[in-house]
Short mmCIF file of C-alpha atoms in Angstrom, two decimals:
data_model
loop_
_atom_site.label_atom_id
_atom_site.label_comp_id
_atom_site.label_asym_id
_atom_site.label_seq_id
_atom_site.Cartn_x
_atom_site.Cartn_y
_atom_site.Cartn_z
CA GLY A 18 9.78 9.89 4.77
CA ALA A 19 8.93 8.59 1.33
CA GLY A 20 9.77 4.97 1.99
CA VAL A 21 10.27 2.38 4.67
CA SER A 22 13.34 3.05 6.76
CA GLN A 23 15.24 0.69 9.03
CA SER A 24 17.94 1.21 11.56
CA PRO A 25 20.69 0.42 12.09
CA SER A 26 21.78 -0.54 8.61
CA ASN A 27 24.44 -2.81 10.07
CA LYS A 28 24.76 -4.34 13.50
CA VAL A 29 27.63 -6.45 14.78
CA THR A 30 27.12 -8.03 18.16
CA GLU A 31 28.60 -10.72 20.33
CA LYS A 32 26.92 -14.01 20.94
CA GLY A 33 24.60 -13.81 23.92
CA LYS A 34 23.86 -10.09 23.64
CA ASP A 35 20.41 -8.64 22.96
CA VAL A 36 19.73 -6.53 19.87
CA GLU A 37 16.91 -4.24 18.80
CA LEU A 38 16.11 -3.52 15.17
CA ARG A 39 13.83 -0.67 14.22
CA CYS A 40 11.43 -0.18 11.34
CA ASP A 41 9.61 3.00 10.33
CA PRO A 42 6.86 2.09 7.83
CA ILE A 43 5.35 4.36 5.24
CA SER A 44 2.94 6.78 6.86
CA GLY A 45 -0.62 5.55 6.63
CA HIS A 46 0.28 1.92 5.99
CA THR A 47 -1.64 -0.26 8.38
CA ALA A 48 0.19 -3.53 7.72
CA LEU A 49 3.79 -4.21 8.72
CA TYR A 50 5.87 -7.34 8.13
CA TRP A 51 9.24 -8.57 9.32
CA TYR A 52 11.28 -11.04 7.29
CA ARG A 53 14.69 -12.61 7.62
CA GLN A 54 16.94 -13.30 4.65
CA SER A 55 19.97 -15.51 5.07
CA LEU A 56 22.71 -15.57 2.46
CA GLY A 57 21.43 -17.10 -0.76
CA GLN A 58 18.04 -17.82 0.76
CA GLY A 59 14.57 -16.50 0.20
CA LEU A 60 12.78 -14.28 2.63
CA GLU A 61 11.57 -16.05 5.74
CA PHE A 62 8.37 -14.61 7.21
CA LEU A 63 8.71 -13.70 10.89
CA ILE A 64 5.76 -11.63 12.06
CA TYR A 65 2.86 -9.53 10.75
CA PHE A 66 1.04 -6.57 12.28
CA GLN A 67 -2.27 -5.25 10.98
CA GLY A 68 -3.81 -2.21 12.59
CA ASN A 69 -4.80 -2.87 16.18
CA SER A 70 -5.25 -6.60 15.70
CA ALA A 71 -3.12 -9.09 17.56
CA PRO A 72 0.03 -9.78 15.54
CA ASP A 73 0.64 -13.08 13.84
CA LYS A 74 3.83 -14.37 15.40
CA SER A 75 3.75 -17.77 13.77
CA GLY A 76 7.01 -17.21 11.88
CA LEU A 77 9.18 -16.30 14.84
CA PRO A 78 11.86 -19.03 15.05
CA SER A 79 12.16 -19.12 18.83
CA ASP A 80 11.04 -17.37 22.00
CA ARG A 81 14.24 -15.31 21.86
CA PHE A 82 12.54 -13.30 19.11
CA SER A 83 9.84 -10.74 19.83
CA ALA A 84 8.42 -7.70 18.13
CA GLU A 85 6.15 -4.85 18.97
CA ARG A 86 4.52 -2.05 17.08
CA THR A 87 3.79 1.11 18.99
CA GLY A 88 0.95 3.41 18.04
CA GLY A 89 0.35 1.50 14.84
CA SER A 90 3.53 2.90 13.34
CA VAL A 91 7.12 2.18 14.37
CA SER A 92 8.05 -1.43 15.01
CA THR A 93 10.94 -2.95 16.94
CA LEU A 94 12.21 -6.49 16.50
CA THR A 95 14.14 -7.73 19.51
CA ILE A 96 16.42 -10.73 19.55
CA GLN A 97 17.56 -11.84 22.98
CA ARG A 98 20.68 -13.86 23.70
CA THR A 99 21.75 -13.75 20.08
CA GLN A 100 23.25 -16.83 18.44
CA GLN A 101 25.50 -17.07 15.40
CA GLU A 102 22.66 -18.59 13.38
CA ASP A 103 20.72 -15.34 13.88
CA SER A 104 23.14 -13.63 11.49
CA ALA A 105 21.12 -12.50 8.48
CA VAL A 106 19.53 -9.46 6.88
CA TYR A 107 16.32 -8.48 8.63
CA LEU A 108 13.84 -6.80 6.30
CA CYS A 109 10.77 -4.85 7.17
CA ALA A 110 7.91 -4.13 4.77
CA SER A 111 4.66 -2.23 4.97
CA SER A 112 1.53 -2.23 2.88
CA LEU A 113 -1.46 0.03 2.70
CA SER A 114 -4.04 -2.48 3.82
CA GLY A 115 -4.29 -5.94 5.26
CA ASP A 116 -4.11 -7.51 1.83
CA PRO A 117 -0.46 -8.13 0.96
CA ASP A 118 -0.97 -6.61 -2.43
CA THR A 119 2.09 -4.41 -2.68
CA GLN A 120 4.65 -4.60 0.06
CA TYR A 121 7.18 -1.81 0.26
CA PHE A 122 10.45 -2.98 1.71
CA GLY A 123 13.06 -1.15 3.69
CA PRO A 124 16.77 -1.54 2.97
CA GLY A 125 17.19 -4.06 5.76
CA THR A 126 19.46 -4.41 8.78
CA ARG A 127 22.43 -6.70 8.35
CA LEU A 128 23.00 -8.48 11.66
CA THR A 129 26.28 -10.24 12.32
CA VAL A 130 26.65 -12.27 15.50
CA LEU A 131 30.26 -13.07 16.34
CA SER B 14 5.44 -30.49 2.32
CA GLN B 15 4.86 -27.03 0.96
CA LYS B 16 7.53 -25.71 -1.37
CA ILE B 17 8.10 -22.78 -3.69
CA GLU B 18 10.99 -23.25 -6.08
CA GLN B 19 12.92 -21.05 -8.42
CA ASN B 20 15.96 -21.93 -10.50
CA SER B 21 18.91 -21.63 -8.19
CA GLU B 22 21.30 -21.35 -11.12
CA ALA B 23 21.89 -17.89 -12.51
CA LEU B 24 20.42 -17.06 -15.88
CA ASN B 25 22.82 -15.43 -18.35
CA ILE B 26 21.38 -13.86 -21.50
CA GLN B 27 22.42 -11.43 -24.18
CA GLU B 28 21.04 -7.90 -24.27
CA GLY B 29 17.91 -7.67 -26.40
CA LYS B 30 16.84 -11.26 -25.78
CA THR B 31 13.87 -12.35 -23.71
CA ALA B 32 14.59 -13.63 -20.23
CA THR B 33 12.22 -16.26 -18.83
CA LEU B 34 12.24 -17.16 -15.15
CA THR B 35 10.28 -20.00 -13.62
CA CYS B 36 8.49 -20.35 -10.31
CA ASN B 37 6.98 -23.67 -9.27
CA TYR B 38 5.08 -24.43 -6.12
CA THR B 39 3.62 -27.48 -4.44
CA ASN B 40 0.93 -27.95 -1.84
CA TYR B 41 -0.23 -24.35 -1.94
CA SER B 42 -3.42 -22.88 -3.32
CA PRO B 43 -2.37 -19.27 -3.68
CA ALA B 44 -4.93 -16.54 -4.09
CA TYR B 45 -2.29 -14.63 -6.01
CA LEU B 46 1.34 -14.60 -6.89
CA GLN B 47 3.82 -11.75 -6.99
CA TRP B 48 7.19 -11.05 -8.54
CA TYR B 49 9.77 -8.81 -6.92
CA ARG B 50 13.17 -7.56 -8.00
CA GLN B 51 16.05 -7.40 -5.53
CA ASP B 52 19.36 -5.68 -6.11
CA PRO B 53 22.41 -6.45 -3.93
CA GLY B 54 22.18 -4.81 -0.54
CA ARG B 55 18.66 -3.59 -1.13
CA GLY B 56 15.18 -4.68 -0.15
CA PRO B 57 12.92 -6.30 -2.75
CA VAL B 58 10.87 -4.06 -5.02
CA PHE B 59 7.40 -5.12 -6.12
CA LEU B 60 6.97 -5.63 -9.86
CA LEU B 61 3.75 -7.48 -10.70
CA LEU B 62 0.88 -9.31 -9.07
CA ILE B 63 -1.28 -11.89 -10.82
CA ARG B 64 -4.44 -13.39 -9.36
CA GLU B 65 -5.54 -17.00 -9.55
CA ASN B 66 -8.25 -16.19 -12.08
CA GLU B 67 -5.83 -14.37 -14.40
CA LYS B 68 -3.75 -16.18 -16.97
CA GLU B 69 -1.43 -13.37 -17.93
CA LYS B 70 -0.42 -9.90 -16.78
CA ARG B 71 1.74 -7.35 -18.55
CA LYS B 72 3.57 -4.22 -17.52
CA GLU B 73 5.82 -2.52 -20.04
CA ARG B 74 8.52 -5.10 -20.92
CA LEU B 75 7.38 -7.52 -18.23
CA LYS B 76 4.93 -10.36 -18.60
CA VAL B 77 3.78 -12.86 -16.00
CA THR B 78 1.75 -16.01 -16.53
CA PHE B 79 0.05 -18.09 -13.87
CA ASP B 80 -1.02 -21.68 -14.42
CA THR B 81 -2.80 -23.01 -11.34
CA THR B 82 -3.08 -26.46 -12.91
CA LEU B 83 0.67 -26.76 -13.46
CA LYS B 84 1.28 -24.78 -10.25
CA GLN B 85 3.69 -22.60 -12.12
CA SER B 86 4.32 -18.96 -12.92
CA LEU B 87 6.60 -17.71 -15.68
CA PHE B 88 8.16 -14.26 -15.62
CA HIS B 89 9.35 -12.77 -18.90
CA ILE B 90 11.46 -9.71 -19.58
CA THR B 91 11.46 -8.79 -23.26
CA ALA B 92 14.16 -6.73 -24.94
CA SER B 93 16.34 -7.26 -21.88
CA GLN B 94 18.91 -4.65 -20.85
CA PRO B 95 22.00 -4.85 -18.62
CA ALA B 96 20.03 -2.76 -16.10
CA ASP B 97 17.63 -5.68 -15.72
CA SER B 98 20.40 -7.68 -14.05
CA ALA B 99 19.18 -8.49 -10.55
CA THR B 100 17.66 -11.27 -8.48
CA TYR B 101 13.99 -11.90 -9.15
CA LEU B 102 11.85 -13.32 -6.38
CA CYS B 103 8.59 -15.13 -6.74
CA ALA B 104 6.15 -14.87 -3.84
CA LEU B 105 2.75 -16.35 -3.21
CA VAL B 106 -0.01 -15.55 -0.81
CA ASP B 107 -1.62 -18.69 0.51
CA GLY B 108 -4.78 -17.20 1.87
CA GLY B 109 -4.82 -14.40 4.41
CA PHE B 110 -1.79 -12.25 4.55
CA LYS B 111 1.22 -14.53 4.84
CA THR B 112 3.58 -14.18 1.90
CA ILE B 113 5.91 -17.05 1.05
CA PHE B 114 9.00 -16.15 -0.98
CA GLY B 115 11.15 -18.28 -3.22
CA ALA B 116 14.92 -18.06 -2.97
CA GLY B 117 15.10 -16.09 -6.21
CA THR B 118 16.88 -16.44 -9.53
CA ARG B 119 19.82 -14.22 -10.45
CA LEU B 120 19.64 -12.74 -13.93
CA PHE B 121 22.68 -11.40 -15.76
CA VAL B 122 22.13 -9.51 -18.98
CA LYS B 123 25.30 -9.03 -21.02
CA ALA B 124 25.78 -6.01 -23.23
#
């Protein structure tokens, strides 16, 4: 596709359930980022993938959060045992190279934990 | 502690006027700073990047300044239009790849 896509666009889940959020970056982009945006807040960095290098997971808020990127393309963000405070919009972005010069964002997944 | 701050109050201006948005940061030494636009329900869209050795950058009606001494960036939209109404996010890159975003300032341009 022409841009970054994310799925699902909306996810409602019950507290304690696991969720998986998917990101398809722009073809050829080697860098992929996950962010979280809570209502009225800025984007909170979660994790960064660059090529085949080990990801930087320093922004993940707890060990309930994990992410993987298969084949240097599609990425999945998994949240285990969801909590109400996990409710937010999860945004994925990709960029052509490791330098975060221009990040292209997807539309986000709105997660609501009841 | 490290902080990046943007005016939390919305900015309301009349069509045709120049909008000026402020981004201040503390305890960072960014290699460069970026401005993004975000519309409701959408992901941010990149607008401009300015490097630490650049004082000013322009793109059409947009102008960004970067003062590393004041630790401040100003974002200007000249001849503003109602279509410019959105939230504008400031972001800095503090070495490496990690991008730190401000909370954004909402701009409303009245016709």
